[in-house]
Amino acid sequence: MLFAGKKVLITGAASGIGRATAIRFAAEGAAVTIGDRNAAGLEETAALMASTPTIQTYDATDLASCRALVDVAARDGLDVLCNIAGMLKWGSSETFSLDDFELLLKINTTSVFALCQAALPHLVKSGGNIVNTASTAALQGIAYTIAYSASKHGVAAITKGLAIEYGAKGVRVNAICPGHVETPMTRDTPVPEGDIDWSVVMRNAPKLRDGSCSPDDVANMFAFLASDQASKVTGALFTVDGGQLAG
Ligand SMILES: NC(=O)c1ccc[n+]([C@@H]2O[C@H](COP(=O)([O-])OP(=O)(O)OC[C@H]3O[C@@H](n4cnc5c(N)ncnc54)[C@H](O)[C@@H]3O)[C@@H](O)[C@H]2O)c1
């Protein structure tokens, strides 16, 4: 088991990729704390896990609640932080509201930094690591989702910068860049309306025959990067995208 005796905090665990990752880490022997703003979803996730997790609701827009989440997860130490909570909103740049722009940056970027900042003293003690969730939108421009793409470019910057700052202290920091993954986020987020040129939206289709990714495909990468198998991997951004960004 990859994570026997390890203490792991997973955000966004009420749904999609976060849920699959929580299930995977518990199956690998970790003592897991799951966080999300969706309390009912956390209970559903807990029922699917091999061991009973610690459940803590928090709201990524409330940075004090981000710090409180880490306090709960790190009560007996912390080995791994998986930042997975996130929000997507599409919209034409002509009309995209600046309030929504700021909201996406707060949830997808600022809260990730706040959680890293709170977790790092514990990870320095344990020689632990962080795995963030960026996106293929962190590696290329994506039309009609400028705020989301900006927020995920921010996650890439946080990941690489912290890897440099904390490398000498023995803490690794990496990020995963999923392409299209079948989750409630991709199913339920309203598509942009109005004057949209769809030909520029999905320019990078998956190249693999069955290239659309599942949450489990991404959870596998979380497990690898957070484990000792990746002990020499830090400051890296890994695509899990069925080849979307291959060209
Ligand atoms: N699904 C994709 O195609 C895809 C692609 C690239 C990156 N991602 C990223 O993967 C991560 C997980 O996304 P998913 O597809 O599993 O979506 P999802 O909607 O299934 O899960 C996102 C989770 O984040 C939680 N969340 C949202 N806002 C929150 C807040 N303010 N406070 C606390 N929790 C909050 C939600 O409640 C939900 O449980 C996100 O960071 C997303 O940006 C997803």
CSV table of N, CA, C and O and ligand atoms in Angstrom, one decimal, residues 11-19 35-38 41-42 57-62 65-66 83-88 103 106-108 111-112 133-137 148 151-152 176-189 213 215 218 222 240 244, ligand 1:
chain,number,residue,atom,x,y,z
A,11,THR,N,-9.0,18.3,-0.9
A,11,THR,CA,-10.1,19.2,-1.0
A,11,THR,C,-10.9,18.9,-2.3
A,11,THR,O,-10.4,18.1,-3.2
A,12,GLY,N,-12.1,19.4,-2.3
A,12,GLY,CA,-12.9,19.1,-3.5
A,12,GLY,C,-13.4,17.7,-3.5
A,12,GLY,O,-13.8,17.1,-4.6
A,13,ALA,N,-13.4,17.0,-2.3
A,13,ALA,CA,-13.6,15.6,-2.3
A,13,ALA,C,-15.1,15.2,-2.3
A,13,ALA,O,-15.4,14.0,-2.2
A,14,ALA,N,-16.0,16.2,-2.4
A,14,ALA,CA,-17.4,15.8,-2.5
A,14,ALA,C,-17.9,15.3,-3.8
A,14,ALA,O,-19.0,14.9,-4.0
A,15,SER,N,-17.0,15.4,-4.8
A,15,SER,CA,-17.4,15.2,-6.2
A,15,SER,C,-16.2,14.8,-7.1
A,15,SER,O,-15.1,15.1,-6.8
A,16,GLY,N,-16.5,14.3,-8.3
A,16,GLY,CA,-15.6,14.2,-9.4
A,16,GLY,C,-14.2,13.7,-9.0
A,16,GLY,O,-14.0,12.6,-8.4
A,17,ILE,N,-13.2,14.4,-9.4
A,17,ILE,CA,-11.8,14.0,-9.3
A,17,ILE,C,-11.4,13.9,-7.8
A,17,ILE,O,-10.7,13.0,-7.4
A,18,GLY,N,-11.9,14.8,-7.0
A,18,GLY,CA,-11.6,14.8,-5.6
A,18,GLY,C,-12.1,13.6,-4.9
A,18,GLY,O,-11.5,12.9,-4.1
A,19,ARG,N,-13.4,13.2,-5.3
A,19,ARG,CA,-14.0,12.0,-4.7
A,19,ARG,C,-13.1,10.7,-5.1
A,19,ARG,O,-12.8,9.9,-4.3
A,35,GLY,N,-12.2,17.6,2.5
A,35,GLY,CA,-12.8,18.9,2.7
A,35,GLY,C,-13.6,19.3,1.4
A,35,GLY,O,-13.2,19.0,0.3
A,36,ASP,N,-14.6,20.1,1.6
A,36,ASP,CA,-15.4,20.6,0.5
A,36,ASP,C,-16.5,21.5,1.1
A,36,ASP,O,-16.7,21.5,2.3
A,37,ARG,N,-17.2,22.3,0.3
A,37,ARG,CA,-18.3,23.1,0.8
A,37,ARG,C,-19.6,22.3,0.8
A,37,ARG,O,-20.6,22.7,1.4
A,38,ASN,N,-19.6,21.2,0.1
A,38,ASN,CA,-20.8,20.4,-0.1
A,38,ASN,C,-20.8,19.2,0.9
A,38,ASN,O,-20.2,18.2,0.7
A,41,GLY,N,-22.2,15.8,-0.2
A,41,GLY,CA,-21.3,15.1,-1.1
A,41,GLY,C,-20.2,14.5,-0.3
A,41,GLY,O,-19.7,13.4,-0.7
A,42,LEU,N,-19.7,15.1,0.7
A,42,LEU,CA,-18.6,14.5,1.5
A,42,LEU,C,-19.1,13.3,2.2
A,42,LEU,O,-18.3,12.3,2.3
A,57,THR,N,-16.2,20.5,6.4
A,57,THR,CA,-16.7,21.5,5.4
A,57,THR,C,-15.9,22.7,5.5
A,57,THR,O,-15.4,23.1,6.6
A,58,TYR,N,-15.7,23.4,4.4
A,58,TYR,CA,-15.0,24.7,4.3
A,58,TYR,C,-15.5,25.4,3.1
A,58,TYR,O,-16.0,24.7,2.2
A,59,ASP,N,-15.2,26.7,3.0
A,59,ASP,CA,-15.5,27.4,1.7
A,59,ASP,C,-14.3,28.1,1.2
A,59,ASP,O,-13.7,28.9,2.0
A,60,ALA,N,-13.9,27.7,0.0
A,60,ALA,CA,-12.6,28.2,-0.5
A,60,ALA,C,-12.6,29.8,-0.6
A,60,ALA,O,-11.6,30.4,-0.7
A,61,THR,N,-13.8,30.4,-0.6
A,61,THR,CA,-13.8,31.8,-0.7
A,61,THR,C,-13.5,32.5,0.7
A,61,THR,O,-13.4,33.7,0.8
A,62,ASP,N,-13.5,31.6,1.7
A,62,ASP,CA,-13.3,32.1,3.1
A,62,ASP,C,-11.9,31.5,3.6
A,62,ASP,O,-11.8,30.4,3.9
A,65,SER,N,-11.5,29.7,6.8
A,65,SER,CA,-12.0,28.3,6.8
A,65,SER,C,-11.0,27.4,6.1
A,65,SER,O,-10.9,26.2,6.4
A,66,CYS,N,-10.2,27.9,5.1
A,66,CYS,CA,-9.1,27.1,4.5
A,66,CYS,C,-8.1,26.7,5.6
A,66,CYS,O,-7.6,25.6,5.7
A,83,ASN,N,-4.8,19.6,-3.5
A,83,ASN,CA,-5.7,20.7,-3.7
A,83,ASN,C,-6.5,20.4,-5.0
A,83,ASN,O,-6.0,20.4,-6.1
A,84,ILE,N,-7.8,20.1,-4.8
A,84,ILE,CA,-8.6,19.6,-6.0
A,84,ILE,C,-9.9,20.5,-6.1
A,84,ILE,O,-10.4,20.6,-7.3
A,85,ALA,N,-10.4,21.1,-5.1
A,85,ALA,CA,-11.6,21.9,-5.2
A,85,ALA,C,-11.4,23.0,-6.3
A,85,ALA,O,-10.3,23.6,-6.5
A,86,GLY,N,-12.4,23.3,-7.1
A,86,GLY,CA,-12.3,24.3,-8.1
A,86,GLY,C,-13.6,24.6,-8.7
A,86,GLY,O,-14.6,23.8,-8.5
A,87,MET,N,-13.7,25.7,-9.5
A,87,MET,CA,-14.9,26.1,-10.2
A,87,MET,C,-14.6,26.5,-11.6
A,87,MET,O,-13.5,27.1,-11.9
A,88,LEU,N,-15.5,26.2,-12.5
A,88,LEU,CA,-15.4,26.6,-13.9
A,88,LEU,C,-16.6,27.5,-14.3
A,88,LEU,O,-17.7,27.3,-13.8
A,103,LEU,N,-14.1,35.9,-8.3
A,103,LEU,CA,-14.5,34.7,-7.6
A,103,LEU,C,-13.7,33.5,-8.0
A,103,LEU,O,-13.3,32.7,-7.2
A,106,LYS,N,-10.3,33.6,-6.6
A,106,LYS,CA,-10.3,33.3,-5.2
A,106,LYS,C,-10.4,31.8,-4.9
A,106,LYS,O,-9.6,31.2,-4.1
A,107,ILE,N,-11.4,31.2,-5.6
A,107,ILE,CA,-11.6,29.7,-5.4
A,107,ILE,C,-10.4,28.9,-5.9
A,107,ILE,O,-9.9,28.0,-5.3
A,108,ASN,N,-10.0,29.2,-7.2
A,108,ASN,CA,-9.1,28.3,-7.9
A,108,ASN,C,-7.6,28.6,-7.6
A,108,ASN,O,-6.7,27.8,-7.7
A,111,SER,N,-7.2,30.5,-2.7
A,111,SER,CA,-7.4,29.5,-1.7
A,111,SER,C,-6.3,28.4,-1.8
A,111,SER,O,-6.0,27.8,-0.7
A,112,VAL,N,-5.9,28.1,-3.0
A,112,VAL,CA,-4.9,27.0,-3.1
A,112,VAL,C,-3.6,27.5,-2.4
A,112,VAL,O,-2.9,26.8,-1.7
A,133,THR,N,-4.2,20.9,-8.5
A,133,THR,CA,-4.9,20.7,-9.7
A,133,THR,C,-4.8,21.9,-10.6
A,133,THR,O,-5.5,22.9,-10.2
A,134,ALA,N,-4.0,21.9,-11.6
A,134,ALA,CA,-4.1,23.0,-12.6
A,134,ALA,C,-5.1,22.5,-13.7
A,134,ALA,O,-6.2,22.1,-13.4
A,135,SER,N,-4.6,22.5,-14.9
A,135,SER,CA,-5.5,22.2,-16.0
A,135,SER,C,-4.7,22.3,-17.3
A,135,SER,O,-3.7,23.0,-17.3
A,136,THR,N,-5.2,21.7,-18.4
A,136,THR,CA,-4.6,22.1,-19.7
A,136,THR,C,-4.8,23.6,-19.9
A,136,THR,O,-4.1,24.2,-20.7
A,137,ALA,N,-5.8,24.1,-19.3
A,137,ALA,CA,-6.0,25.6,-19.4
A,137,ALA,C,-5.0,26.4,-18.7
A,137,ALA,O,-5.0,27.6,-18.7
A,148,TYR,N,-11.0,31.3,-15.8
A,148,TYR,CA,-10.6,30.0,-15.4
A,148,TYR,C,-9.1,29.7,-15.8
A,148,TYR,O,-8.3,29.2,-15.0
A,151,SER,N,-6.8,31.6,-13.7
A,151,SER,CA,-6.7,31.1,-12.3
A,151,SER,C,-5.8,29.8,-12.3
A,151,SER,O,-5.1,29.6,-11.4
A,152,LYS,N,-5.9,29.0,-13.4
A,152,LYS,CA,-5.1,27.8,-13.5
A,152,LYS,C,-3.6,28.1,-13.8
A,152,LYS,O,-2.7,27.4,-13.4
A,176,ILE,N,-1.1,18.6,-11.5
A,176,ILE,CA,-1.7,17.8,-12.6
A,176,ILE,C,-2.5,18.7,-13.4
A,176,ILE,O,-3.2,19.6,-12.9
A,177,CYS,N,-2.4,18.5,-14.7
A,177,CYS,CA,-3.1,19.3,-15.7
A,177,CYS,C,-4.1,18.4,-16.4
A,177,CYS,O,-3.8,17.9,-17.5
A,178,PRO,N,-5.3,18.2,-15.9
A,178,PRO,CA,-6.2,17.3,-16.6
A,178,PRO,C,-6.7,18.0,-17.9
A,178,PRO,O,-6.9,19.3,-17.9
A,179,GLY,N,-7.0,17.2,-18.9
A,179,GLY,CA,-7.8,17.7,-20.0
A,179,GLY,C,-9.3,17.6,-19.7
A,179,GLY,O,-9.7,17.7,-18.6
A,180,HIS,N,-10.0,17.2,-20.7
A,180,HIS,CA,-11.5,17.0,-20.4
A,180,HIS,C,-11.7,15.7,-19.6
A,180,HIS,O,-11.3,14.6,-20.0
A,181,VAL,N,-12.4,15.9,-18.4
A,181,VAL,CA,-12.7,14.8,-17.6
A,181,VAL,C,-14.2,14.8,-17.3
A,181,VAL,O,-14.8,15.8,-17.1
A,182,GLU,N,-14.8,13.6,-17.4
A,182,GLU,CA,-16.2,13.5,-17.2
A,182,GLU,C,-16.6,13.6,-15.7
A,182,GLU,O,-16.3,12.7,-15.0
A,183,THR,N,-17.1,14.8,-15.3
A,183,THR,CA,-17.4,15.0,-13.9
A,183,THR,C,-18.7,16.0,-13.9
A,183,THR,O,-19.0,16.6,-15.0
A,184,PRO,N,-19.2,16.2,-12.8
A,184,PRO,CA,-20.3,17.1,-12.7
A,184,PRO,C,-19.9,18.5,-13.2
A,184,PRO,O,-20.7,19.2,-13.8
A,185,MET,N,-18.6,18.9,-13.0
A,185,MET,CA,-18.2,20.2,-13.5
A,185,MET,C,-18.4,20.3,-15.0
A,185,MET,O,-18.9,21.3,-15.5
A,186,THR,N,-18.0,19.3,-15.7
A,186,THR,CA,-18.1,19.4,-17.2
A,186,THR,C,-19.5,19.1,-17.7
A,186,THR,O,-19.9,19.6,-18.7
A,187,ARG,N,-20.2,18.3,-16.9
A,187,ARG,CA,-21.6,18.0,-17.3
A,187,ARG,C,-22.5,19.2,-17.0
A,187,ARG,O,-23.4,19.5,-17.8
A,188,ASP,N,-22.3,19.9,-15.9
A,188,ASP,CA,-23.4,20.8,-15.4
A,188,ASP,C,-23.0,22.3,-15.6
A,188,ASP,O,-23.9,23.1,-15.4
A,189,THR,N,-21.8,22.6,-15.9
A,189,THR,CA,-21.5,24.1,-16.1
A,189,THR,C,-22.1,24.6,-17.4
A,189,THR,O,-21.9,24.0,-18.4
A,213,CYS,N,-11.0,11.4,-20.4
A,213,CYS,CA,-10.5,10.9,-19.1
A,213,CYS,C,-11.6,10.7,-18.1
A,213,CYS,O,-12.5,11.5,-18.0
A,215,PRO,N,-12.4,10.4,-13.7
A,215,PRO,CA,-11.8,10.9,-12.5
A,215,PRO,C,-10.7,9.9,-12.0
A,215,PRO,O,-9.7,10.3,-11.4
A,218,VAL,N,-7.3,10.5,-13.3
A,218,VAL,CA,-6.6,11.6,-12.7
A,218,VAL,C,-6.1,11.2,-11.3
A,218,VAL,O,-5.0,11.5,-10.8
A,222,PHE,N,-2.5,11.5,-9.1
A,222,PHE,CA,-2.4,12.0,-7.7
A,222,PHE,C,-1.6,11.0,-6.9
A,222,PHE,O,-0.7,11.4,-6.1
A,240,VAL,N,-2.8,15.0,-17.9
A,240,VAL,CA,-3.6,13.7,-18.1
A,240,VAL,C,-4.7,14.1,-19.0
A,240,VAL,O,-5.8,14.6,-18.5
A,244,GLN,N,-4.5,15.6,-25.6
A,244,GLN,CA,-5.1,16.8,-26.1
A,244,GLN,C,-4.0,17.9,-26.5
A,244,GLN,O,-4.1,18.5,-27.5
B,1,LIG,N1,-13.4,18.0,-15.2
B,1,LIG,C1,-12.5,18.5,-16.0
B,1,LIG,O1,-12.6,18.4,-17.2
B,1,LIG,C2,-11.3,19.2,-15.4
B,1,LIG,C3,-10.2,19.6,-16.3
B,1,LIG,C4,-9.1,20.2,-15.8
B,1,LIG,C5,-9.1,20.6,-14.4
B,1,LIG,N2,-10.1,20.3,-13.6
B,1,LIG,C6,-10.0,20.7,-12.2
B,1,LIG,O2,-10.2,19.5,-11.4
B,1,LIG,C7,-10.7,19.9,-10.1
B,1,LIG,C8,-11.9,19.0,-9.8
B,1,LIG,O3,-12.9,19.3,-10.7
B,1,LIG,P1,-14.0,18.2,-11.1
B,1,LIG,O4,-14.1,18.1,-12.5
B,1,LIG,O5,-13.9,17.0,-10.2
B,1,LIG,O6,-15.3,19.1,-10.6
B,1,LIG,P2,-16.5,18.8,-9.6
B,1,LIG,O7,-17.4,20.0,-9.8
B,1,LIG,O8,-17.0,17.4,-9.7
B,1,LIG,O9,-15.7,19.0,-8.2
B,1,LIG,C9,-15.3,20.2,-7.7
B,1,LIG,C10,-15.5,20.2,-6.2
B,1,LIG,O10,-15.0,21.5,-5.7
B,1,LIG,C11,-15.9,21.9,-4.7
B,1,LIG,N3,-15.9,23.4,-4.6
B,1,LIG,C12,-16.2,24.3,-5.5
B,1,LIG,N4,-16.2,25.5,-5.0
B,1,LIG,C13,-15.8,25.3,-3.7
B,1,LIG,C14,-15.6,26.3,-2.7
B,1,LIG,N5,-15.8,27.6,-2.8
B,1,LIG,N6,-15.2,25.8,-1.4
B,1,LIG,C15,-15.1,24.4,-1.3
B,1,LIG,N7,-15.3,23.5,-2.2
B,1,LIG,C16,-15.6,24.0,-3.4
B,1,LIG,C17,-17.3,21.4,-5.2
B,1,LIG,O11,-18.2,21.4,-4.2
B,1,LIG,C18,-16.9,20.1,-5.8
B,1,LIG,O12,-17.1,19.0,-4.9
B,1,LIG,C19,-11.0,21.4,-10.2
B,1,LIG,O13,-9.9,22.2,-9.7
B,1,LIG,C20,-11.1,21.6,-11.7
B,1,LIG,O14,-10.8,22.9,-12.1
B,1,LIG,C21,-11.2,19.6,-14.0
